[in-house]
């Protein structure tokens, strides 16, 4: 039996069905998790999808972080469960302190929407275990606040601990050190601005996201 | 007692401010020369019931740390005064 991937649904999320569709094509079951529910049920992995959770009011992720589901996601993550935040989901995970740093407005105040090339920097994460270091993946981005920033100490720690998961080949948003995605110290929580689920079928122009989703399903299968 | 509270949220020094730099670049086009160091923040105002001013200030500081700012990139300055 395939793994079950819980996909968190906040008011204002808009990529949840894309994630469900993408993981179901790979043989898993996608299960929506309503933000007001503090029980994840029987899931093997959690994805916090893109969108504008709670309207992005105050700051992206600032209000979503207090949704009851986030307490359950934090417990699941502490227990080693695979958790991936995509785009707005990455912002939510930083606000929830499950990942370090913050996502600022893009340099040049440009909303960036289009394909981006990502270099895989580590395979020791739940999103890249099936890839190879140095692989260049073409994955779309679609964001206004994806400019990753963190303190110098945090950056040094991320580098020393090999926790930069993917870097942009051509930095589209001003992110420090070209960072597109990072992972937690336990390597089971990953956040990234690009959307692997939008690169999961030939009709979408790229299938490069599949290796990421397969990595996630492999981690989910171990639960 | 009721207190008027004003929280001024600013990006921390050293954090890039794309809005500030865009405004700074736009000003000369309107003939405003010599402007430098533009920073954009936000302002949050509310009334708060508390026993005294110190208690009100503590409450607002807690709000800032946990919700109104993201301490990774933002600082807050707080003004609290008895509501007239």
CSV table of C-alpha atoms in Angstrom, one decimal:
chain,number,residue,atom,x,y,z
A,1,UNK,CA,0.0,0.0,0.0
A,2,UNK,CA,1.3,3.5,-0.9
A,3,UNK,CA,2.1,6.2,1.5
A,4,UNK,CA,-0.4,8.8,2.6
A,5,UNK,CA,0.7,12.4,2.2
A,6,UNK,CA,-1.2,15.0,4.3
A,7,UNK,CA,-1.6,18.3,2.5
A,8,UNK,CA,-2.4,21.2,4.8
A,9,UNK,CA,-5.3,23.4,3.6
A,10,UNK,CA,-5.5,27.0,5.0
A,11,UNK,CA,-8.0,29.5,4.0
A,12,UNK,CA,-6.1,31.1,1.0
A,13,UNK,CA,-4.0,28.0,0.1
A,14,UNK,CA,-4.2,27.4,-3.7
A,15,UNK,CA,-1.7,24.7,-4.6
A,16,UNK,CA,-3.1,21.9,-2.4
A,17,UNK,CA,-4.8,20.0,-5.2
A,18,UNK,CA,-1.7,20.3,-7.4
A,19,UNK,CA,0.3,18.5,-4.7
A,20,UNK,CA,-2.5,15.9,-4.2
A,21,UNK,CA,-2.6,15.2,-7.9
A,22,UNK,CA,1.2,15.0,-8.2
A,23,UNK,CA,1.7,12.5,-5.4
A,24,UNK,CA,-1.3,10.4,-6.4
A,25,UNK,CA,0.2,10.0,-9.9
A,26,UNK,CA,3.2,8.5,-8.2
A,27,UNK,CA,1.1,5.9,-6.4
A,28,UNK,CA,0.6,7.7,-3.0
A,29,UNK,CA,-2.7,8.9,-1.4
A,30,UNK,CA,-3.1,12.6,-0.9
A,31,UNK,CA,-5.2,13.7,2.1
A,32,UNK,CA,-6.2,17.3,2.7
A,33,UNK,CA,-5.7,18.4,6.3
A,34,UNK,CA,-7.9,21.3,7.3
A,35,UNK,CA,-6.0,24.0,9.2
A,36,UNK,CA,-8.5,24.1,12.1
A,37,UNK,CA,-8.0,20.4,12.8
A,38,UNK,CA,-5.3,19.6,15.4
A,39,UNK,CA,-5.1,16.0,14.4
A,40,UNK,CA,-3.2,14.8,11.4
A,41,UNK,CA,-4.7,11.4,11.4
A,42,UNK,CA,-2.7,8.6,9.8
A,43,UNK,CA,-0.3,10.4,7.5
A,44,UNK,CA,3.2,9.4,6.6
A,45,UNK,CA,4.3,12.8,5.3
A,46,UNK,CA,3.0,16.4,5.4
A,47,UNK,CA,3.2,19.0,2.7
A,48,UNK,CA,2.4,22.7,3.4
A,49,UNK,CA,1.5,23.9,0.0
A,50,UNK,CA,1.7,27.3,-1.8
A,51,UNK,CA,-0.9,30.0,-1.8
A,52,UNK,CA,-1.7,32.9,0.5
A,53,UNK,CA,-2.6,31.3,3.9
A,54,UNK,CA,-4.9,33.6,5.8
A,55,UNK,CA,-4.4,36.2,3.1
A,56,UNK,CA,-0.7,36.6,4.0
A,57,UNK,CA,-1.9,39.4,6.3
A,58,UNK,CA,0.8,41.0,8.6
A,59,UNK,CA,3.4,38.8,7.0
A,60,UNK,CA,3.2,35.6,4.9
A,61,UNK,CA,2.8,32.7,7.4
A,62,UNK,CA,2.5,35.0,10.5
A,63,UNK,CA,-1.2,34.0,11.1
A,64,UNK,CA,-1.0,30.5,9.6
A,65,UNK,CA,1.6,29.6,12.2
A,66,UNK,CA,-1.1,29.8,14.9
A,67,UNK,CA,-3.6,27.5,13.1
A,68,UNK,CA,-4.3,24.4,15.2
A,69,UNK,CA,-2.9,22.1,12.6
A,70,UNK,CA,0.6,23.6,13.0
A,71,UNK,CA,0.9,22.3,16.5
A,72,UNK,CA,0.3,18.8,15.1
A,73,UNK,CA,2.8,19.4,12.2
A,74,UNK,CA,5.4,20.5,14.7
A,75,UNK,CA,4.9,17.3,16.8
A,76,UNK,CA,5.0,15.2,13.7
A,77,UNK,CA,8.3,17.0,12.6
A,78,UNK,CA,9.8,16.5,16.1
A,79,UNK,CA,9.0,12.8,15.8
A,80,UNK,CA,11.1,12.7,12.6
A,81,UNK,CA,8.2,12.8,10.2
A,82,UNK,CA,8.9,14.2,6.7
A,83,UNK,CA,7.5,17.7,6.3
A,84,UNK,CA,7.9,19.8,3.1
A,85,UNK,CA,6.9,23.5,2.8
A,86,UNK,CA,6.5,24.7,-0.8
A,87,UNK,CA,6.5,28.5,-1.5
A,88,UNK,CA,4.0,29.9,1.0
A,89,UNK,CA,4.5,26.7,2.9
A,90,UNK,CA,8.2,27.5,3.3
A,91,UNK,CA,7.2,30.9,4.6
A,92,UNK,CA,4.8,29.3,7.1
A,93,UNK,CA,7.5,26.8,8.3
A,94,UNK,CA,10.0,29.7,8.9
A,95,UNK,CA,7.4,31.7,10.8
A,96,UNK,CA,6.6,28.5,12.8
A,97,UNK,CA,10.3,28.2,13.7
A,98,UNK,CA,10.5,24.7,12.1
A,99,UNK,CA,13.1,26.2,9.7
A,100,UNK,CA,15.6,29.0,10.2
A,101,UNK,CA,15.6,32.4,8.5
A,102,UNK,CA,12.8,34.4,6.8
A,103,UNK,CA,11.5,35.2,3.3
A,104,UNK,CA,11.7,38.8,2.4
A,105,UNK,CA,10.2,40.7,-0.6
A,106,UNK,CA,12.1,39.9,-3.8
A,107,UNK,CA,15.0,42.2,-4.6
A,108,UNK,CA,13.8,44.8,-7.1
A,109,UNK,CA,10.3,44.2,-5.9
A,110,UNK,CA,9.6,41.9,-8.9
A,111,UNK,CA,7.0,39.2,-8.7
A,112,UNK,CA,8.8,36.3,-10.3
A,113,UNK,CA,6.9,33.7,-12.2
A,114,UNK,CA,8.6,31.2,-14.5
A,115,UNK,CA,11.0,28.3,-14.8
A,116,UNK,CA,14.0,28.4,-12.5
A,117,UNK,CA,17.0,26.1,-12.5
A,118,UNK,CA,18.0,24.6,-9.2
A,119,UNK,CA,21.2,22.9,-8.3
A,120,UNK,CA,20.9,20.0,-5.8
A,121,UNK,CA,23.4,20.7,-3.0
A,122,UNK,CA,22.8,17.8,-0.7
A,123,UNK,CA,21.1,14.4,-1.0
A,124,UNK,CA,20.8,14.1,2.7
A,125,UNK,CA,17.2,15.5,3.0
A,126,UNK,CA,13.7,14.1,2.6
A,127,UNK,CA,13.3,16.0,-0.7
A,128,UNK,CA,16.5,15.1,-2.4
A,129,UNK,CA,17.5,11.6,-1.4
A,130,UNK,CA,16.7,10.2,-4.8
A,131,UNK,CA,18.6,13.0,-6.7
A,132,UNK,CA,22.4,13.4,-7.1
A,133,UNK,CA,24.5,16.3,-5.9
A,134,UNK,CA,25.0,18.7,-8.8
A,135,UNK,CA,21.9,17.8,-10.6
A,136,UNK,CA,20.3,20.8,-12.2
A,137,UNK,CA,16.5,20.7,-12.0
A,138,UNK,CA,14.1,23.0,-13.8
A,139,UNK,CA,11.3,23.8,-11.4
A,140,UNK,CA,8.9,26.8,-11.7
A,141,UNK,CA,8.8,29.6,-9.2
A,142,UNK,CA,5.9,31.9,-8.5
A,143,UNK,CA,6.4,34.4,-5.7
A,144,UNK,CA,6.8,37.9,-4.5
A,145,UNK,CA,8.4,37.2,-1.1
A,146,UNK,CA,11.0,34.5,-1.8
A,147,UNK,CA,14.2,36.4,-0.9
A,148,UNK,CA,15.7,34.1,1.7
A,149,UNK,CA,17.5,36.0,4.4
A,150,UNK,CA,19.0,34.9,7.7
A,151,UNK,CA,21.7,36.1,10.2
A,152,UNK,CA,25.3,35.5,9.4
A,153,UNK,CA,25.5,32.9,12.2
A,154,UNK,CA,22.6,31.0,10.8
A,155,UNK,CA,24.1,31.1,7.3
A,156,UNK,CA,27.4,29.8,8.6
A,157,UNK,CA,25.5,27.0,10.5
A,158,UNK,CA,23.5,26.0,7.4
A,159,UNK,CA,26.7,25.8,5.3
A,160,UNK,CA,28.7,23.9,7.9
A,161,UNK,CA,25.9,21.4,8.5
A,162,UNK,CA,25.2,20.9,4.7
A,163,UNK,CA,21.6,22.2,5.2
A,164,UNK,CA,21.3,24.2,2.0
A,165,UNK,CA,19.2,21.7,0.0
A,166,UNK,CA,19.0,23.6,-3.4
A,167,UNK,CA,20.5,26.8,-4.8
A,168,UNK,CA,19.3,28.8,-7.7
A,169,UNK,CA,21.6,28.7,-10.8
A,170,UNK,CA,20.4,32.2,-11.7
A,171,UNK,CA,19.3,33.9,-8.5
A,172,UNK,CA,15.9,35.4,-9.3
A,173,UNK,CA,15.0,37.1,-6.1
A,174,UNK,CA,18.1,38.2,-4.2
A,175,UNK,CA,18.2,35.3,-1.8
A,176,UNK,CA,21.4,35.2,0.3
A,177,UNK,CA,23.9,32.7,-1.0
A,178,UNK,CA,21.5,31.8,-3.9
A,179,UNK,CA,19.5,29.7,-1.4
A,180,UNK,CA,16.3,28.2,-2.8
A,181,UNK,CA,15.6,25.7,-0.1
A,182,UNK,CA,17.0,24.6,3.3
A,183,UNK,CA,16.4,21.7,5.7
A,184,UNK,CA,16.1,21.3,9.5
A,185,UNK,CA,18.9,20.0,11.6
A,186,UNK,CA,17.1,16.6,11.6
A,187,UNK,CA,17.0,16.9,7.8
A,188,UNK,CA,13.3,15.8,7.8
A,189,UNK,CA,11.8,19.3,7.4
A,190,UNK,CA,12.5,21.0,4.1
A,191,UNK,CA,11.3,24.3,2.7
A,192,UNK,CA,11.8,25.7,-0.8
A,193,UNK,CA,10.3,28.5,-2.9
A,194,UNK,CA,10.1,26.6,-6.2
A,195,UNK,CA,7.1,24.2,-6.9
A,196,UNK,CA,8.2,20.6,-7.6
A,197,UNK,CA,4.5,19.7,-8.1
A,198,UNK,CA,4.3,22.0,-11.0
A,199,UNK,CA,7.1,20.1,-12.7
A,200,UNK,CA,5.6,16.7,-12.4
A,201,UNK,CA,4.2,15.9,-15.8
A,202,UNK,CA,5.3,16.4,-19.4
A,203,UNK,CA,2.3,18.6,-20.1
A,204,UNK,CA,3.6,21.0,-17.5
A,205,UNK,CA,6.8,21.5,-19.4
A,206,UNK,CA,9.1,19.7,-16.9
A,207,UNK,CA,9.2,16.5,-15.0
A,208,UNK,CA,12.2,17.5,-12.9
A,209,UNK,CA,10.1,17.8,-9.8
A,210,UNK,CA,9.3,14.1,-9.8
A,211,UNK,CA,12.7,13.1,-8.3
A,212,UNK,CA,11.9,15.4,-5.3
A,213,UNK,CA,8.4,14.0,-4.9
A,214,UNK,CA,9.8,10.4,-5.1
A,215,UNK,CA,12.3,11.3,-2.4
A,216,UNK,CA,9.5,12.5,-0.2
A,217,UNK,CA,7.5,9.4,-0.9
A,218,UNK,CA,10.5,7.2,-0.1
A,219,UNK,CA,10.9,9.0,3.3
A,220,UNK,CA,7.1,8.6,3.9
A,221,UNK,CA,7.3,4.9,3.1
A,222,UNK,CA,9.8,4.4,5.9
A,223,UNK,CA,7.3,5.6,8.5
B,1,UNK,CA,-6.9,51.6,32.5
B,2,UNK,CA,-7.0,52.0,28.8
B,3,UNK,CA,-3.8,52.7,26.9
B,4,UNK,CA,-3.1,53.9,23.4
B,5,UNK,CA,-0.4,51.7,21.9
B,6,UNK,CA,1.6,52.4,18.8
B,7,UNK,CA,4.0,49.8,17.4
B,8,UNK,CA,6.4,50.9,14.7
B,9,UNK,CA,7.8,47.9,12.8
B,10,UNK,CA,11.0,48.4,10.9
B,11,UNK,CA,13.4,46.1,9.1
B,12,UNK,CA,16.5,45.6,11.2
B,13,UNK,CA,19.6,47.5,10.2
B,14,UNK,CA,21.5,45.5,7.5
B,15,UNK,CA,18.4,43.8,6.2
B,16,UNK,CA,17.8,44.8,2.6
B,17,UNK,CA,14.7,46.8,2.0
B,18,UNK,CA,13.5,46.4,-1.6
B,19,UNK,CA,10.6,48.8,-1.0
B,20,UNK,CA,12.8,51.5,0.5
B,21,UNK,CA,15.3,51.3,-2.4
B,22,UNK,CA,12.6,51.4,-5.0
B,23,UNK,CA,11.2,54.5,-3.4
B,24,UNK,CA,14.6,56.0,-3.1
B,25,UNK,CA,15.2,55.4,-6.8
B,26,UNK,CA,11.8,56.9,-7.8
B,27,UNK,CA,12.2,60.2,-5.8
B,28,UNK,CA,14.7,61.9,-8.1
B,29,UNK,CA,12.3,61.3,-11.1
B,30,UNK,CA,9.9,63.7,-9.3
B,31,UNK,CA,12.6,66.2,-8.6
B,32,UNK,CA,13.4,65.2,-5.0
B,33,UNK,CA,17.1,65.1,-5.0
B,34,UNK,CA,19.5,64.3,-2.2
B,35,UNK,CA,17.3,61.6,-0.5
B,36,UNK,CA,19.2,58.7,1.0
B,37,UNK,CA,18.6,55.8,3.4
B,38,UNK,CA,14.9,55.3,2.7
B,39,UNK,CA,13.4,52.5,4.8
B,40,UNK,CA,9.8,51.3,4.8
B,41,UNK,CA,8.1,49.9,7.8
B,42,UNK,CA,4.6,49.5,9.1
B,43,UNK,CA,2.7,50.9,12.0
B,44,UNK,CA,0.2,49.1,14.2
B,45,UNK,CA,-2.1,51.0,16.5
B,46,UNK,CA,-4.6,49.8,19.1
B,47,UNK,CA,-6.1,50.4,22.5
B,48,UNK,CA,-5.3,48.0,25.3
B,49,UNK,CA,-6.7,47.5,28.8
B,50,UNK,CA,-4.1,47.0,31.5
B,51,UNK,CA,-3.4,47.7,35.2
B,52,UNK,CA,-0.7,50.2,34.5
B,53,UNK,CA,1.6,51.5,31.9
B,54,UNK,CA,4.4,49.0,32.7
B,55,UNK,CA,2.0,46.1,32.4
B,56,UNK,CA,0.7,47.5,29.1
B,57,UNK,CA,4.2,47.8,27.8
B,58,UNK,CA,5.1,44.2,28.8
B,59,UNK,CA,2.0,43.0,27.0
B,60,UNK,CA,2.9,44.9,23.8
B,61,UNK,CA,6.5,43.6,23.9
B,62,UNK,CA,5.2,40.1,24.2
B,63,UNK,CA,2.9,40.7,21.2
B,64,UNK,CA,5.8,42.0,19.2
B,65,UNK,CA,8.1,39.1,20.0
B,66,UNK,CA,5.4,36.4,19.2
B,67,UNK,CA,3.4,37.9,16.5
B,68,UNK,CA,3.6,41.5,15.3
B,69,UNK,CA,7.3,41.3,14.2
B,70,UNK,CA,9.4,38.6,12.8
B,71,UNK,CA,12.5,39.0,15.0
B,72,UNK,CA,14.7,37.4,12.3
B,73,UNK,CA,14.3,40.5,10.1
B,74,UNK,CA,12.3,43.1,12.0
B,75,UNK,CA,12.6,45.3,15.1
B,76,UNK,CA,9.7,47.2,16.8
B,77,UNK,CA,9.6,50.5,18.7
B,78,UNK,CA,6.7,50.8,21.1
B,79,UNK,CA,4.9,53.8,22.4
B,80,UNK,CA,2.3,53.4,25.2
B,81,UNK,CA,0.3,56.2,26.7
B,82,UNK,CA,-2.8,56.6,28.9
B,83,UNK,CA,-5.8,57.0,26.6
B,84,UNK,CA,-7.5,60.3,26.9
